[in-house]
Amino acid sequence: MTQDDPPAGTRADLIAAGLHLFGQQGFAATPTRALAALAKTNVASIAYHFGGKEGLRLACGAEVARRIGQVAGPPATELPATRRDALDRLEAMLRAMVVFLTQGPQAQDTVAFILRELSEGGPAFDLVYDAFFLPKHRELCALAGMATDQPAEAEETRLLVFSLLGQAVYFRIGQPVICRRMGWTGYSAAETTAIADRLAANMRAILRSQP
Amino acid sequence: MTQDDPPAGTRADLIAAGLHLFGQQGFAATPTRALAALAKTNVASIAYHFGGKEGLRLACGAEVARRIGQVAGPPATELPATRRDALDRLEAMLRAMVVFLTQGPQAQDTVAFILRELSEGGPAFDLVYDAFFLPKHRELCALAGMATDQPAEAEETRLLVFSLLGQAVYFRIGQPVICRRMGWTGYSAAETTAIADRLAANMRAILRSQP
DNA sequence: GCAATTTAATCAAACGATTGATTTAATCGC
DNA sequence: GCGATTAAATCAATCGTTTGATTAAATTGC
């Protein structure tokens, strides 16, 4: 198998279990026996395949980077021609991000794992930052800079992009609070659309007021 | 001591240790010995004062609710007279929230603890939700509804308020990512101001485009 | 082609270390 | 001296890891 193929077999089962349990309860709070049980294998398999619990954590991080690479795709090389195009591209990317964050059972585990590593300062953090956050943020800054007639790497632009991103991320992190307050039982298609519409409108309002 | 006074002595030391360690590494990942060491006392004190580790967790939740009650103050009973006043009040509350989220070493632990309880579905979650999130969100909805000429409890208004809140919360949760990308070493006064200005501008742009 | 051998993978069992909790003794304030 | 705390010692349970045995698939030697 090539490097970019999804793992298969017991290795894959353990990584899936790791993403799920590490993301849901945290690394330290997840016993190796729970991982093995979920992966329908023996605890010794963890040491055999990954050298230990910590090794599985790193493998999960690599898998996350791989999955995200698939979703995000290669960063666009050429910038759009007009401000209008830049705005449209920004909106499309924001909407895609909302869908990725709120939909898909696999994305659920992926996002939860990343957030855990983030707050725990886990070793998978650097991996995901370099592989995803940084290039994606740069891409968004280029678009936002174009939409606001400002340098892409200006402090104002970078901060602006974070404030746009933050809105989307919050709906994943704060899901329990949000769903309770909204009277939702979860994020199905209708809720995702409502969120994406809201954030897209916010983005256009913010960028329109900027120049 | 009355109910609203901050605890003192070993109890207070243990609660401070709990907020710090539970928030930083999670509940399950924090050994009682680490709690006792940080509080400069013995492990048995935890059982003595709180009945056990779980009791300390609840006491931390209560302390968080108490602190937040101090910061948030009593919800305003009367609504502002004009749309302009509503906007000003919203901006003031948003700025206060950013300061609370980014500044203050005590707030750091408090916020981290809440977020942990949130993602772990801990027993302190209901406490904080009822004591803080819900009334504060209602208050913001009333103001936002006034600023946009919409019913305060309309689904659109509630979602709008969440999208405003999300921006602020993200800057606390994503601090490691944000600081690295911004070239900051942390949130000092200058960074907090930059964030608050950005979010205030976003809020005004969003609400202005609404009606 | 086929037995002999090696390798990869999984398993149950057990290891030492650490966990939260408990018990017992010492200490403090008054 | 006495109730309220704190400290030290110990408990069973659980943690991550290691072990030696077992199975199945490749690989080798001829």
PDB file of N, CA and C in Angstrom, chain A residues 100-179:
ATOM      1  N   PHE A 100     -17.924  20.047   7.206  1.00  0.00           N
ATOM      2  CA  PHE A 100     -16.906  19.129   7.732  1.00  0.00           C
ATOM      3  C   PHE A 100     -16.957  19.061   9.255  1.00  0.00           C
ATOM      4  N   LEU A 101     -17.177  20.212   9.878  1.00  0.00           N
ATOM      5  CA  LEU A 101     -17.155  20.264  11.344  1.00  0.00           C
ATOM      6  C   LEU A 101     -18.402  19.650  11.967  1.00  0.00           C
ATOM      7  N   THR A 102     -19.517  19.767  11.296  1.00  0.00           N
ATOM      8  CA  THR A 102     -20.768  19.347  11.932  1.00  0.00           C
ATOM      9  C   THR A 102     -21.287  18.009  11.421  1.00  0.00           C
ATOM     10  N   GLN A 103     -20.951  17.677  10.191  1.00  0.00           N
ATOM     11  CA  GLN A 103     -21.505  16.452   9.609  1.00  0.00           C
ATOM     12  C   GLN A 103     -20.475  15.350   9.574  1.00  0.00           C
ATOM     13  N   GLY A 104     -20.927  14.161   9.295  1.00  0.00           N
ATOM     14  CA  GLY A 104     -20.023  13.043   9.065  1.00  0.00           C
ATOM     15  C   GLY A 104     -19.552  12.418  10.362  1.00  0.00           C
ATOM     16  N   PRO A 105     -19.845  11.148  10.556  1.00  0.00           N
ATOM     17  CA  PRO A 105     -19.461  10.464  11.792  1.00  0.00           C
ATOM     18  C   PRO A 105     -17.948  10.368  11.915  1.00  0.00           C
ATOM     19  N   GLN A 106     -17.260  10.238  10.784  1.00  0.00           N
ATOM     20  CA  GLN A 106     -15.811  10.131  10.829  1.00  0.00           C
ATOM     21  C   GLN A 106     -15.184  11.467  11.208  1.00  0.00           C
ATOM     22  N   ALA A 107     -15.755  12.551  10.668  1.00  0.00           N
ATOM     23  CA  ALA A 107     -15.237  13.877  10.974  1.00  0.00           C
ATOM     24  C   ALA A 107     -15.410  14.209  12.446  1.00  0.00           C
ATOM     25  N   GLN A 108     -16.486  13.682  13.007  1.00  0.00           N
ATOM     26  CA  GLN A 108     -16.747  13.910  14.430  1.00  0.00           C
ATOM     27  C   GLN A 108     -15.539  13.482  15.279  1.00  0.00           C
ATOM     28  N   ASP A 109     -15.110  12.251  15.067  1.00  0.00           N
ATOM     29  CA  ASP A 109     -13.958  11.757  15.814  1.00  0.00           C
ATOM     30  C   ASP A 109     -12.696  12.544  15.477  1.00  0.00           C
ATOM     31  N   THR A 110     -12.532  12.826  14.184  1.00  0.00           N
ATOM     32  CA  THR A 110     -11.333  13.540  13.758  1.00  0.00           C
ATOM     33  C   THR A 110     -11.222  14.887  14.452  1.00  0.00           C
ATOM     34  N   VAL A 111     -12.313  15.638  14.420  1.00  0.00           N
ATOM     35  CA  VAL A 111     -12.299  16.970  15.020  1.00  0.00           C
ATOM     36  C   VAL A 111     -12.096  16.884  16.530  1.00  0.00           C
ATOM     37  N   ALA A 112     -12.797  15.956  17.158  1.00  0.00           N
ATOM     38  CA  ALA A 112     -12.656  15.824  18.607  1.00  0.00           C
ATOM     39  C   ALA A 112     -11.217  15.507  18.977  1.00  0.00           C
ATOM     40  N   PHE A 113     -10.585  14.650  18.180  1.00  0.00           N
ATOM     41  CA  PHE A 113      -9.198  14.293  18.469  1.00  0.00           C
ATOM     42  C   PHE A 113      -8.277  15.498  18.352  1.00  0.00           C
ATOM     43  N   ILE A 114      -8.457  16.260  17.303  1.00  0.00           N
ATOM     44  CA  ILE A 114      -7.620  17.445  17.116  1.00  0.00           C
ATOM     45  C   ILE A 114      -7.782  18.406  18.279  1.00  0.00           C
ATOM     46  N   LEU A 115      -9.014  18.649  18.670  1.00  0.00           N
ATOM     47  CA  LEU A 115      -9.260  19.604  19.737  1.00  0.00           C
ATOM     48  C   LEU A 115      -8.636  19.137  21.045  1.00  0.00           C
ATOM     49  N   ARG A 116      -8.702  17.816  21.281  1.00  0.00           N
ATOM     50  CA  ARG A 116      -8.077  17.280  22.481  1.00  0.00           C
ATOM     51  C   ARG A 116      -6.574  17.511  22.456  1.00  0.00           C
ATOM     52  N   GLU A 117      -5.965  17.161  21.346  1.00  0.00           N
ATOM     53  CA  GLU A 117      -4.521  17.332  21.240  1.00  0.00           C
ATOM     54  C   GLU A 117      -4.147  18.803  21.428  1.00  0.00           C
ATOM     55  N   LEU A 118      -5.010  19.653  20.927  1.00  0.00           N
ATOM     56  CA  LEU A 118      -4.777  21.088  21.038  1.00  0.00           C
ATOM     57  C   LEU A 118      -4.755  21.509  22.493  1.00  0.00           C
ATOM     58  N   SER A 119      -5.788  21.121  23.222  1.00  0.00           N
ATOM     59  CA  SER A 119      -5.901  21.598  24.598  1.00  0.00           C
ATOM     60  C   SER A 119      -4.928  20.879  25.511  1.00  0.00           C
ATOM     61  N   GLU A 120      -4.520  19.676  25.138  1.00  0.00           N
ATOM     62  CA  GLU A 120      -3.572  18.948  25.974  1.00  0.00           C
ATOM     63  C   GLU A 120      -2.134  19.220  25.558  1.00  0.00           C
ATOM     64  N   GLY A 121      -1.989  19.999  24.475  1.00  0.00           N
ATOM     65  CA  GLY A 121      -0.641  20.233  23.978  1.00  0.00           C
ATOM     66  C   GLY A 121       0.037  18.950  23.577  1.00  0.00           C
ATOM     67  N   GLY A 122      -0.749  18.024  23.046  1.00  0.00           N
ATOM     68  CA  GLY A 122      -0.235  16.710  22.687  1.00  0.00           C
ATOM     69  C   GLY A 122       0.768  16.777  21.550  1.00  0.00           C
ATOM     70  N   PRO A 123       1.495  15.698  21.381  1.00  0.00           N
ATOM     71  CA  PRO A 123       2.545  15.669  20.352  1.00  0.00           C
ATOM     72  C   PRO A 123       1.996  15.708  18.933  1.00  0.00           C
ATOM     73  N   ALA A 124       0.725  15.414  18.761  1.00  0.00           N
ATOM     74  CA  ALA A 124       0.145  15.448  17.422  1.00  0.00           C
ATOM     75  C   ALA A 124      -0.196  16.869  17.001  1.00  0.00           C
ATOM     76  N   PHE A 125      -0.019  17.781  17.922  1.00  0.00           N
ATOM     77  CA  PHE A 125      -0.400  19.164  17.654  1.00  0.00           C
ATOM     78  C   PHE A 125       0.431  19.768  16.520  1.00  0.00           C
ATOM     79  N   ASP A 126       1.744  19.679  16.634  1.00  0.00           N
ATOM     80  CA  ASP A 126       2.623  20.249  15.610  1.00  0.00           C
ATOM     81  C   ASP A 126       2.307  19.669  14.240  1.00  0.00           C
ATOM     82  N   LEU A 127       2.083  18.356  14.251  1.00  0.00           N
ATOM     83  CA  LEU A 127       1.786  17.650  13.005  1.00  0.00           C
ATOM     84  C   LEU A 127       0.589  18.276  12.307  1.00  0.00           C
ATOM     85  N   VAL A 128      -0.501  18.436  13.044  1.00  0.00           N
ATOM     86  CA  VAL A 128      -1.732  18.943  12.453  1.00  0.00           C
ATOM     87  C   VAL A 128      -1.604  20.432  12.120  1.00  0.00           C
ATOM     88  N   TYR A 129      -0.878  21.141  12.958  1.00  0.00           N
ATOM     89  CA  TYR A 129      -0.705  22.575  12.683  1.00  0.00           C
ATOM     90  C   TYR A 129       0.005  22.789  11.350  1.00  0.00           C
ATOM     91  N   ASP A 130       1.120  22.102  11.176  1.00  0.00           N
ATOM     92  CA  ASP A 130       1.896  22.297   9.958  1.00  0.00           C
ATOM     93  C   ASP A 130       1.174  21.744   8.737  1.00  0.00           C
ATOM     94  N   ALA A 131       0.479  20.611   8.940  1.00  0.00           N
ATOM     95  CA  ALA A 131      -0.128  19.948   7.794  1.00  0.00           C
ATOM     96  C   ALA A 131      -1.438  20.603   7.373  1.00  0.00           C
ATOM     97  N   PHE A 132      -2.079  21.286   8.295  1.00  0.00           N
ATOM     98  CA  PHE A 132      -3.409  21.787   7.970  1.00  0.00           C
ATOM     99  C   PHE A 132      -3.606  23.255   8.325  1.00  0.00           C
ATOM    100  N   PHE A 133      -3.508  23.572   9.605  1.00  0.00           N
ATOM    101  CA  PHE A 133      -3.852  24.915  10.046  1.00  0.00           C
ATOM    102  C   PHE A 133      -3.097  25.985   9.268  1.00  0.00           C
ATOM    103  N   LEU A 134      -1.787  25.860   9.255  1.00  0.00           N
ATOM    104  CA  LEU A 134      -0.978  26.926   8.671  1.00  0.00           C
ATOM    105  C   LEU A 134      -1.258  27.138   7.188  1.00  0.00           C
ATOM    106  N   PRO A 135      -1.161  26.114   6.353  1.00  0.00           N
ATOM    107  CA  PRO A 135      -1.432  26.356   4.925  1.00  0.00           C
ATOM    108  C   PRO A 135      -2.853  26.834   4.673  1.00  0.00           C
ATOM    109  N   LYS A 136      -3.814  26.269   5.411  1.00  0.00           N
ATOM    110  CA  LYS A 136      -5.202  26.672   5.193  1.00  0.00           C
ATOM    111  C   LYS A 136      -5.415  28.126   5.620  1.00  0.00           C
ATOM    112  N   HIS A 137      -4.817  28.472   6.707  1.00  0.00           N
ATOM    113  CA  HIS A 137      -4.966  29.848   7.183  1.00  0.00           C
ATOM    114  C   HIS A 137      -4.321  30.819   6.200  1.00  0.00           C
ATOM    115  N   ARG A 138      -3.191  30.447   5.666  1.00  0.00           N
ATOM    116  CA  ARG A 138      -2.525  31.303   4.675  1.00  0.00           C
ATOM    117  C   ARG A 138      -3.413  31.495   3.457  1.00  0.00           C
ATOM    118  N   GLU A 139      -4.028  30.388   3.043  1.00  0.00           N
ATOM    119  CA  GLU A 139      -4.896  30.458   1.874  1.00  0.00           C
ATOM    120  C   GLU A 139      -6.072  31.402   2.142  1.00  0.00           C
ATOM    121  N   LEU A 140      -6.668  31.254   3.321  1.00  0.00           N
ATOM    122  CA  LEU A 140      -7.795  32.111   3.676  1.00  0.00           C
ATOM    123  C   LEU A 140      -7.349  33.572   3.778  1.00  0.00           C
ATOM    124  N   CYS A 141      -6.150  33.789   4.293  1.00  0.00           N
ATOM    125  CA  CYS A 141      -5.650  35.153   4.416  1.00  0.00           C
ATOM    126  C   CYS A 141      -5.464  35.789   3.041  1.00  0.00           C
ATOM    127  N   ALA A 142      -5.000  35.002   2.098  1.00  0.00           N
ATOM    128  CA  ALA A 142      -4.825  35.526   0.745  1.00  0.00           C
ATOM    129  C   ALA A 142      -6.172  35.972   0.184  1.00  0.00           C
ATOM    130  N   LEU A 143      -7.183  35.130   0.377  1.00  0.00           N
ATOM    131  CA  LEU A 143      -8.514  35.477  -0.123  1.00  0.00           C
ATOM    132  C   LEU A 143      -9.081  36.684   0.619  1.00  0.00           C
ATOM    133  N   ALA A 144      -8.943  36.664   1.940  1.00  0.00           N
ATOM    134  CA  ALA A 144      -9.492  37.757   2.741  1.00  0.00           C
ATOM    135  C   ALA A 144      -8.765  39.064   2.422  1.00  0.00           C
ATOM    136  N   GLY A 145      -7.455  38.967   2.225  1.00  0.00           N
ATOM    137  CA  GLY A 145      -6.700  40.161   1.874  1.00  0.00           C
ATOM    138  C   GLY A 145      -7.190  40.746   0.568  1.00  0.00           C
ATOM    139  N   MET A 146      -7.496  39.865  -0.356  1.00  0.00           N
ATOM    140  CA  MET A 146      -8.000  40.337  -1.647  1.00  0.00           C
ATOM    141  C   MET A 146      -9.386  40.968  -1.474  1.00  0.00           C
ATOM    142  N   ALA A 147     -10.212  40.362  -0.653  1.00  0.00           N
ATOM    143  CA  ALA A 147     -11.575  40.856  -0.482  1.00  0.00           C
ATOM    144  C   ALA A 147     -11.614  42.188   0.263  1.00  0.00           C
ATOM    145  N   THR A 148     -10.564  42.480   1.014  1.00  0.00           N
ATOM    146  CA  THR A 148     -10.557  43.723   1.786  1.00  0.00           C
ATOM    147  C   THR A 148      -9.500  44.706   1.308  1.00  0.00           C
ATOM    148  N   ASP A 149      -8.843  44.363   0.214  1.00  0.00           N
ATOM    149  CA  ASP A 149      -7.789  45.237  -0.305  1.00  0.00           C
ATOM    150  C   ASP A 149      -6.713  45.515   0.732  1.00  0.00           C
ATOM    151  N   GLN A 150      -6.325  44.454   1.416  1.00  0.00           N
ATOM    152  CA  GLN A 150      -5.251  44.610   2.401  1.00  0.00           C
ATOM    153  C   GLN A 150      -4.203  43.531   2.134  1.00  0.00           C
ATOM    154  N   PRO A 151      -2.995  43.721   2.652  1.00  0.00           N
ATOM    155  CA  PRO A 151      -1.984  42.671   2.494  1.00  0.00           C
ATOM    156  C   PRO A 151      -2.459  41.378   3.139  1.00  0.00           C
ATOM    157  N   ALA A 152      -2.177  40.274   2.478  1.00  0.00           N
ATOM    158  CA  ALA A 152      -2.678  38.985   2.970  1.00  0.00           C
ATOM    159  C   ALA A 152      -2.107  38.647   4.335  1.00  0.00           C
ATOM    160  N   GLU A 153      -0.856  39.025   4.575  1.00  0.00           N
ATOM    161  CA  GLU A 153      -0.213  38.627   5.827  1.00  0.00           C
ATOM    162  C   GLU A 153      -0.196  39.748   6.867  1.00  0.00           C
ATOM    163  N   ALA A 154      -0.989  40.796   6.632  1.00  0.00           N
ATOM    164  CA  ALA A 154      -1.080  41.857   7.628  1.00  0.00           C
ATOM    165  C   ALA A 154      -1.696  41.309   8.913  1.00  0.00           C
ATOM    166  N   GLU A 155      -1.296  41.883  10.037  1.00  0.00           N
ATOM    167  CA  GLU A 155      -1.839  41.414  11.316  1.00  0.00           C
ATOM    168  C   GLU A 155      -3.356  41.484  11.338  1.00  0.00           C
ATOM    169  N   GLU A 156      -3.899  42.567  10.790  1.00  0.00           N
ATOM    170  CA  GLU A 156      -5.357  42.724  10.769  1.00  0.00           C
ATOM    171  C   GLU A 156      -6.012  41.594   9.980  1.00  0.00           C
ATOM    172  N   THR A 157      -5.396  41.250   8.863  1.00  0.00           N
ATOM    173  CA  THR A 157      -5.988  40.197   8.034  1.00  0.00           C
ATOM    174  C   THR A 157      -5.941  38.839   8.738  1.00  0.00           C
ATOM    175  N   ARG A 158      -4.810  38.550   9.339  1.00  0.00           N
ATOM    176  CA  ARG A 158      -4.690  37.258  10.016  1.00  0.00           C
ATOM    177  C   ARG A 158      -5.707  37.140  11.157  1.00  0.00           C
ATOM    178  N   LEU A 159      -5.839  38.235  11.887  1.00  0.00           N
ATOM    179  CA  LEU A 159      -6.799  38.224  13.000  1.00  0.00           C
ATOM    180  C   LEU A 159      -8.232  38.105  12.489  1.00  0.00           C
ATOM    181  N   LEU A 160      -8.490  38.807  11.405  1.00  0.00           N
ATOM    182  CA  LEU A 160      -9.823  38.743  10.802  1.00  0.00           C
ATOM    183  C   LEU A 160     -10.177  37.313  10.416  1.00  0.00           C
ATOM    184  N   VAL A 161      -9.230  36.632   9.807  1.00  0.00           N
ATOM    185  CA  VAL A 161      -9.489  35.255   9.381  1.00  0.00           C
ATOM    186  C   VAL A 161      -9.755  34.362  10.591  1.00  0.00           C
ATOM    187  N   PHE A 162      -9.002  34.564  11.667  1.00  0.00           N
ATOM    188  CA  PHE A 162      -9.247  33.779  12.877  1.00  0.00           C
ATOM    189  C   PHE A 162     -10.651  34.029  13.424  1.00  0.00           C
ATOM    190  N   SER A 163     -11.082  35.268  13.353  1.00  0.00           N
ATOM    191  CA  SER A 163     -12.416  35.566  13.879  1.00  0.00           C
ATOM    192  C   SER A 163     -13.496  34.908  13.015  1.00  0.00           C
ATOM    193  N   LEU A 164     -13.227  34.750  11.724  1.00  0.00           N
ATOM    194  CA  LEU A 164     -14.171  34.047  10.859  1.00  0.00           C
ATOM    195  C   LEU A 164     -14.156  32.548  11.164  1.00  0.00           C
ATOM    196  N   LEU A 165     -12.957  32.010  11.319  1.00  0.00           N
ATOM    197  CA  LEU A 165     -12.814  30.591  11.626  1.00  0.00           C
ATOM    198  C   LEU A 165     -13.453  30.248  12.964  1.00  0.00           C
ATOM    199  N   GLY A 166     -13.230  31.129  13.927  1.00  0.00           N
ATOM    200  CA  GLY A 166     -13.697  30.861  15.280  1.00  0.00           C
ATOM    201  C   GLY A 166     -15.183  30.579  15.339  1.00  0.00           C
ATOM    202  N   GLN A 167     -15.934  31.321  14.577  1.00  0.00           N
ATOM    203  CA  GLN A 167     -17.377  31.108  14.568  1.00  0.00           C
ATOM    204  C   GLN A 167     -17.710  29.667  14.209  1.00  0.00           C
ATOM    205  N   ALA A 168     -17.009  29.154  13.201  1.00  0.00           N
ATOM    206  CA  ALA A 168     -17.308  27.795  12.735  1.00  0.00           C
ATOM    207  C   ALA A 168     -16.891  26.761  13.773  1.00  0.00           C
ATOM    208  N   VAL A 169     -15.684  26.923  14.297  1.00  0.00           N
ATOM    209  CA  VAL A 169     -15.160  25.942  15.239  1.00  0.00           C
ATOM    210  C   VAL A 169     -16.037  25.861  16.488  1.00  0.00           C
ATOM    211  N   TYR A 170     -16.546  27.022  16.904  1.00  0.00           N
ATOM    212  CA  TYR A 170     -17.331  27.053  18.133  1.00  0.00           C
ATOM    213  C   TYR A 170     -18.557  26.155  18.067  1.00  0.00           C
ATOM    214  N   PHE A 171     -19.131  26.058  16.881  1.00  0.00           N
ATOM    215  CA  PHE A 171     -20.337  25.244  16.762  1.00  0.00           C
ATOM    216  C   PHE A 171     -20.046  23.763  16.948  1.00  0.00           C
ATOM    217  N   ARG A 172     -18.796  23.359  16.763  1.00  0.00           N
ATOM    218  CA  ARG A 172     -18.431  21.977  17.054  1.00  0.00           C
ATOM    219  C   ARG A 172     -18.124  21.815  18.538  1.00  0.00           C
ATOM    220  N   ILE A 173     -17.330  22.730  19.072  1.00  0.00           N
ATOM    221  CA  ILE A 173     -16.906  22.603  20.464  1.00  0.00           C
ATOM    222  C   ILE A 173     -18.077  22.771  21.418  1.00  0.00           C
ATOM    223  N   GLY A 174     -18.881  23.771  21.130  1.00  0.00           N
ATOM    224  CA  GLY A 174     -19.968  24.080  22.053  1.00  0.00           C
ATOM    225  C   GLY A 174     -21.251  23.337  21.756  1.00  0.00           C
ATOM    226  N   GLN A 175     -21.154  22.282  20.970  1.00  0.00           N
ATOM    227  CA  GLN A 175     -22.369  21.588  20.542  1.00  0.00           C
ATOM    228  C   GLN A 175     -23.335  21.262  21.685  1.00  0.00           C
ATOM    229  N   PRO A 176     -22.856  20.739  22.805  1.00  0.00           N
ATOM    230  CA  PRO A 176     -23.823  20.423  23.871  1.00  0.00           C
ATOM    231  C   PRO A 176     -24.609  21.643  24.317  1.00  0.00           C
ATOM    232  N   VAL A 177     -23.911  22.753  24.486  1.00  0.00           N
ATOM    233  CA  VAL A 177     -24.585  23.973  24.917  1.00  0.00           C
ATOM    234  C   VAL A 177     -25.544  24.468  23.841  1.00  0.00           C
ATOM    235  N   ILE A 178     -25.048  24.508  22.633  1.00  0.00           N
ATOM    236  CA  ILE A 178     -25.825  25.071  21.539  1.00  0.00           C
ATOM    237  C   ILE A 178     -27.092  24.255  21.298  1.00  0.00           C
ATOM    238  N   CYS A 179     -26.928  22.949  21.248  1.00  0.00           N
ATOM    239  CA  CYS A 179     -28.092  22.107  20.978  1.00  0.00           C
ATOM    240  C   CYS A 179     -29.133  22.230  22.081  1.00  0.00           C
TER     241      CYS A 179
END
